[in-house]
PDB file of C-alpha atoms in Angstrom:
ATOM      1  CA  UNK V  18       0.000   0.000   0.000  1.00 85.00           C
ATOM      2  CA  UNK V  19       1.268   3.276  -0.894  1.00 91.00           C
ATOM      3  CA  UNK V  20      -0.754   6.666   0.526  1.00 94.00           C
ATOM      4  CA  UNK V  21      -0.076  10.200  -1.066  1.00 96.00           C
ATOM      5  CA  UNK V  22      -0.335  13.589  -0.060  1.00 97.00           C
ATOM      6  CA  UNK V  23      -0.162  16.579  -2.613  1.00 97.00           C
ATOM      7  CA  UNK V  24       0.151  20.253  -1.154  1.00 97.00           C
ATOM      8  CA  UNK V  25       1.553  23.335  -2.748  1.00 98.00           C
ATOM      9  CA  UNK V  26      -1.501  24.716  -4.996  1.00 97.00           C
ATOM     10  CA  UNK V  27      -2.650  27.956  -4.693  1.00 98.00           C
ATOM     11  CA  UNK V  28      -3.391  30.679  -6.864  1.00 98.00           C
ATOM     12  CA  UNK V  29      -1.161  33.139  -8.732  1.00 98.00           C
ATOM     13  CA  UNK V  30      -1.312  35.309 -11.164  1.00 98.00           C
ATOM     14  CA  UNK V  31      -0.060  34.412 -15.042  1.00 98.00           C
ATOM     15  CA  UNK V  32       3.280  34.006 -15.429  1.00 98.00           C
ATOM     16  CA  UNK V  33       4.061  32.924 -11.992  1.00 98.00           C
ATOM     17  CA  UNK V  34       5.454  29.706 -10.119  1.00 98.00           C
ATOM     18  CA  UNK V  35       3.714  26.969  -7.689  1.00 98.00           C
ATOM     19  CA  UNK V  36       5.695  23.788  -6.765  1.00 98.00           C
ATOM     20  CA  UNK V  37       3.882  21.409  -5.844  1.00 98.00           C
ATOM     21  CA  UNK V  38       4.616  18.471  -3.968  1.00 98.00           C
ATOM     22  CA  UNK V  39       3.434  14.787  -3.083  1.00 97.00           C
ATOM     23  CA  UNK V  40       4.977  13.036   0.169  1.00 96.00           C
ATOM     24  CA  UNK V  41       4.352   9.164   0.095  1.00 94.00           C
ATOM     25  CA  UNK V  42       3.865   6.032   2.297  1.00 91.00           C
ATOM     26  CA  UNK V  43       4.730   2.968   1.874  1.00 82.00           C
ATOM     27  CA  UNK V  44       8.008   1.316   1.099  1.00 74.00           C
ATOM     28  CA  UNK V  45       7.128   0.174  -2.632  1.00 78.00           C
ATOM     29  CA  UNK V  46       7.304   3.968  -3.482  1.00 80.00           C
ATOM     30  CA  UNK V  47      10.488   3.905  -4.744  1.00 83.00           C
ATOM     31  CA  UNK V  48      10.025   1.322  -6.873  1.00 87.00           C
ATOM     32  CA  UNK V  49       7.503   3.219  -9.124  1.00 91.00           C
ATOM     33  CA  UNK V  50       6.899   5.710 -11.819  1.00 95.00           C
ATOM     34  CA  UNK V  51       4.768   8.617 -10.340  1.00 96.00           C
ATOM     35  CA  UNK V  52       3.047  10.721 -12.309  1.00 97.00           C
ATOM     36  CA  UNK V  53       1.290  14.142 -11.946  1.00 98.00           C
ATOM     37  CA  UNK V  54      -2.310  14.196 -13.883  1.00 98.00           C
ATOM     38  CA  UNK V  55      -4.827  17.536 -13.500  1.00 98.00           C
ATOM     39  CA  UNK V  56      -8.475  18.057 -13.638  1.00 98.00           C
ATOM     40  CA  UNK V  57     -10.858  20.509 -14.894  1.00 97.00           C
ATOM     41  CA  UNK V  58     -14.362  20.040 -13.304  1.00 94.00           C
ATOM     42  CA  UNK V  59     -16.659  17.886 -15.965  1.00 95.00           C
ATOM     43  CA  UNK V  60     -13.449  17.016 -17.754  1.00 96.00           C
ATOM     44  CA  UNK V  61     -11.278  13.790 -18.271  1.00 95.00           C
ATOM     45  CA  UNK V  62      -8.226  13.779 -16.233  1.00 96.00           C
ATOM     46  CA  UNK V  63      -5.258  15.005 -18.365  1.00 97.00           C
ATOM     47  CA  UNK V  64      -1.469  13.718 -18.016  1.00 98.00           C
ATOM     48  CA  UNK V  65       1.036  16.611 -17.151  1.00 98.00           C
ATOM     49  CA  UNK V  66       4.292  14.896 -16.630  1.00 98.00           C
ATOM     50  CA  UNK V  67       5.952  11.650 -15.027  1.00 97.00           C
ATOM     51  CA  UNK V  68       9.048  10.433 -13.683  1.00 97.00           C
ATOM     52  CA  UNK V  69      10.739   7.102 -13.843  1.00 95.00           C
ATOM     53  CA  UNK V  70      11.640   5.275 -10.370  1.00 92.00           C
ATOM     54  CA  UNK V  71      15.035   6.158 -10.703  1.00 93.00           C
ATOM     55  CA  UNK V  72      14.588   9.504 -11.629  1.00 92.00           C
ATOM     56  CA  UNK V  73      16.675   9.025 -14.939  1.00 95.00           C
ATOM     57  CA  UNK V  74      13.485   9.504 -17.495  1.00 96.00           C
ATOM     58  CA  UNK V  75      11.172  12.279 -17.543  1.00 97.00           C
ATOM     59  CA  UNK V  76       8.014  13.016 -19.637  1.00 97.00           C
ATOM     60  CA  UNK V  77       5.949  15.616 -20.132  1.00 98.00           C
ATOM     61  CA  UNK V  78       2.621  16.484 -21.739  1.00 98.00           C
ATOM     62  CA  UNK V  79       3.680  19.299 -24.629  1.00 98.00           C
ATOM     63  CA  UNK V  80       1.418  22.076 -23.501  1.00 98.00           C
ATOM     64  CA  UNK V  81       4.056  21.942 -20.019  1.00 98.00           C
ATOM     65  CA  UNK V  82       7.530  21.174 -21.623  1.00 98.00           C
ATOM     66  CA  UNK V  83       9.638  23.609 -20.733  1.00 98.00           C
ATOM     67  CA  UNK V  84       7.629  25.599 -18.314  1.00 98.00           C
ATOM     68  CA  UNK V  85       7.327  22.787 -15.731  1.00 98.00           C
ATOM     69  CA  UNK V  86       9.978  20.158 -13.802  1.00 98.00           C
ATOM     70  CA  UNK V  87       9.104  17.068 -12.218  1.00 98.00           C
ATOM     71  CA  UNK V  88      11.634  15.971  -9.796  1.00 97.00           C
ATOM     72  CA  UNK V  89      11.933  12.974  -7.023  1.00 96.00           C
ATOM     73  CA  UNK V  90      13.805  11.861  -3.980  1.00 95.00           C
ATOM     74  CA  UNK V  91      13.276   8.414  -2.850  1.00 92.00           C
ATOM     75  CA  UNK V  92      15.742   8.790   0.361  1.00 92.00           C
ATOM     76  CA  UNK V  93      12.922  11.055   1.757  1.00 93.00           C
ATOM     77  CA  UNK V  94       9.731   9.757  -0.596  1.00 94.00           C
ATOM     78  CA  UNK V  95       8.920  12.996  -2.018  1.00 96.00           C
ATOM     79  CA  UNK V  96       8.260  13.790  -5.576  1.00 97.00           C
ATOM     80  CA  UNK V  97       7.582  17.541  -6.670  1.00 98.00           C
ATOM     81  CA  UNK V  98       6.427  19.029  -9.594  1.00 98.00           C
ATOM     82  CA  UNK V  99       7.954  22.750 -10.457  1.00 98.00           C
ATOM     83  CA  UNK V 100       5.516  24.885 -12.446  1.00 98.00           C
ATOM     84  CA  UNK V 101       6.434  28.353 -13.604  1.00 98.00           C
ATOM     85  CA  UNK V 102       5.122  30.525 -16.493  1.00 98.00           C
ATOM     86  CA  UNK V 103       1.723  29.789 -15.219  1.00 98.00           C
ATOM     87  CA  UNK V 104      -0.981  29.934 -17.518  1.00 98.00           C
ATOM     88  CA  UNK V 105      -4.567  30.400 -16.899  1.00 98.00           C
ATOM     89  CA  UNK V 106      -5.092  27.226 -18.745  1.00 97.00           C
ATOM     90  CA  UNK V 107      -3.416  25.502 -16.329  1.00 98.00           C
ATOM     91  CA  UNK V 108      -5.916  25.983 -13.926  1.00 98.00           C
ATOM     92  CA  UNK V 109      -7.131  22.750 -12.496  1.00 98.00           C
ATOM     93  CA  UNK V 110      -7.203  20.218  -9.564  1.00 98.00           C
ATOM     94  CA  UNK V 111      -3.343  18.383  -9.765  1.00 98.00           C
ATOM     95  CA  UNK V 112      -3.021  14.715  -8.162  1.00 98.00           C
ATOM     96  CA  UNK V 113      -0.095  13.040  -8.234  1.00 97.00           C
ATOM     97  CA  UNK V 114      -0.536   8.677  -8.667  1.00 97.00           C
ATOM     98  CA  UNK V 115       1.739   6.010  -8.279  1.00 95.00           C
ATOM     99  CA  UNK V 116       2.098   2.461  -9.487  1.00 89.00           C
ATOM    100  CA  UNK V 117       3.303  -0.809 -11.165  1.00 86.00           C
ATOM    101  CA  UNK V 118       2.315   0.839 -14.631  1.00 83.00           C
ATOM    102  CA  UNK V 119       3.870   0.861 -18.152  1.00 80.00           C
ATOM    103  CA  UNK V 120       1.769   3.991 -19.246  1.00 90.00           C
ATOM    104  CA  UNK V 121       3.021   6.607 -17.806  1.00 93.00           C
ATOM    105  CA  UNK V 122       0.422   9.120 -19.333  1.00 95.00           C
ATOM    106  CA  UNK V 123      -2.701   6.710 -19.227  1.00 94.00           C
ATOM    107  CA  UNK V 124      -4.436   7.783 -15.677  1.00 94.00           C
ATOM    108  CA  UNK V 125      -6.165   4.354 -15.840  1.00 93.00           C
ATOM    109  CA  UNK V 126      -3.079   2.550 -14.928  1.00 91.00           C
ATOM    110  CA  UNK V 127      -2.345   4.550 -11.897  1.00 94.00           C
ATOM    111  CA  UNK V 128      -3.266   2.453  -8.858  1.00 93.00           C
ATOM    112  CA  UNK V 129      -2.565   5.077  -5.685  1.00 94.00           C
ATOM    113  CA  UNK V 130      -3.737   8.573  -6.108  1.00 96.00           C
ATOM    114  CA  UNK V 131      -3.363  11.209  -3.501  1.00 97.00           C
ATOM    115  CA  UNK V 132      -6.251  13.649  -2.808  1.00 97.00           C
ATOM    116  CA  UNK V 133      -5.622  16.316  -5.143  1.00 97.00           C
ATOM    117  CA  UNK V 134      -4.607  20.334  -4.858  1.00 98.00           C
ATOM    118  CA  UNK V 135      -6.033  23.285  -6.497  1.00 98.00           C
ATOM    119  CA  UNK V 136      -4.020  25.160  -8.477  1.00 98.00           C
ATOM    120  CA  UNK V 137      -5.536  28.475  -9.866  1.00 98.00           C
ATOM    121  CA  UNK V 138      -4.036  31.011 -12.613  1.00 98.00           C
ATOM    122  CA  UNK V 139      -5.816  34.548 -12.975  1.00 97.00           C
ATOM    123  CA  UNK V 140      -5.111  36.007 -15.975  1.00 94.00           C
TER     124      UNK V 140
END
């Protein structure tokens, strides 16, 4: 079992930076890929980036390359997700998921999910 925390949303203004975070439980954590998905309210939950258990390999989605970071440190089960050029499009809910899966950008194979943190852009 693996449990999740996110924190770090918030809102800013365009153009400015959030990082958000996701502390983890469980000693399996290091083991696997974590990804950070977001959410718009009535809309399917879209991949933002992902990071390989070793840290080595990183993907992101291309509306974020370049603007955002996803990082990890096993020794202290923390993964965090750097964000900066903030655009009011990437307002959403962000949840960060964990598990044995081979699709890093498919939410469906994301067992563990953490509870989610707003993260608001004003224009």
């Amino acid at each position: 079992q693996v449990q999740l925390v996110e924190s770090g949303g918030g809102l800013v203004q365009a153009g400015g930076s959030l990082r958000l975070s996701c502390a983890a439980s469980g000693r399996t954590f290091s083991t696997y890929v974590v990804g950070w998905f977001r959410q718009v309210a009535g809309k399917e939950r879209e991949f933002a980036a992902a990071i390989s258990w070793s840290g080595d390999r990183t993907y992101y989605t291309e509306s974020v390359k370049g603007r955002f970071t996803i990082s990890r440190d096993n020794a202290k089960n923390m993964v965090h997700l750097q964000m900066n050029s903030l655009k009011p499009e990437d307002t959403a809910v962000y949840y960060c998921a964990t598990g044995a899966t081979s699709t890093y950008n498919n939410w469906k194979g994301y067992v563990y999910w953490g509870q989610g943190t707003q993260v608001t852009v004003s224009s």
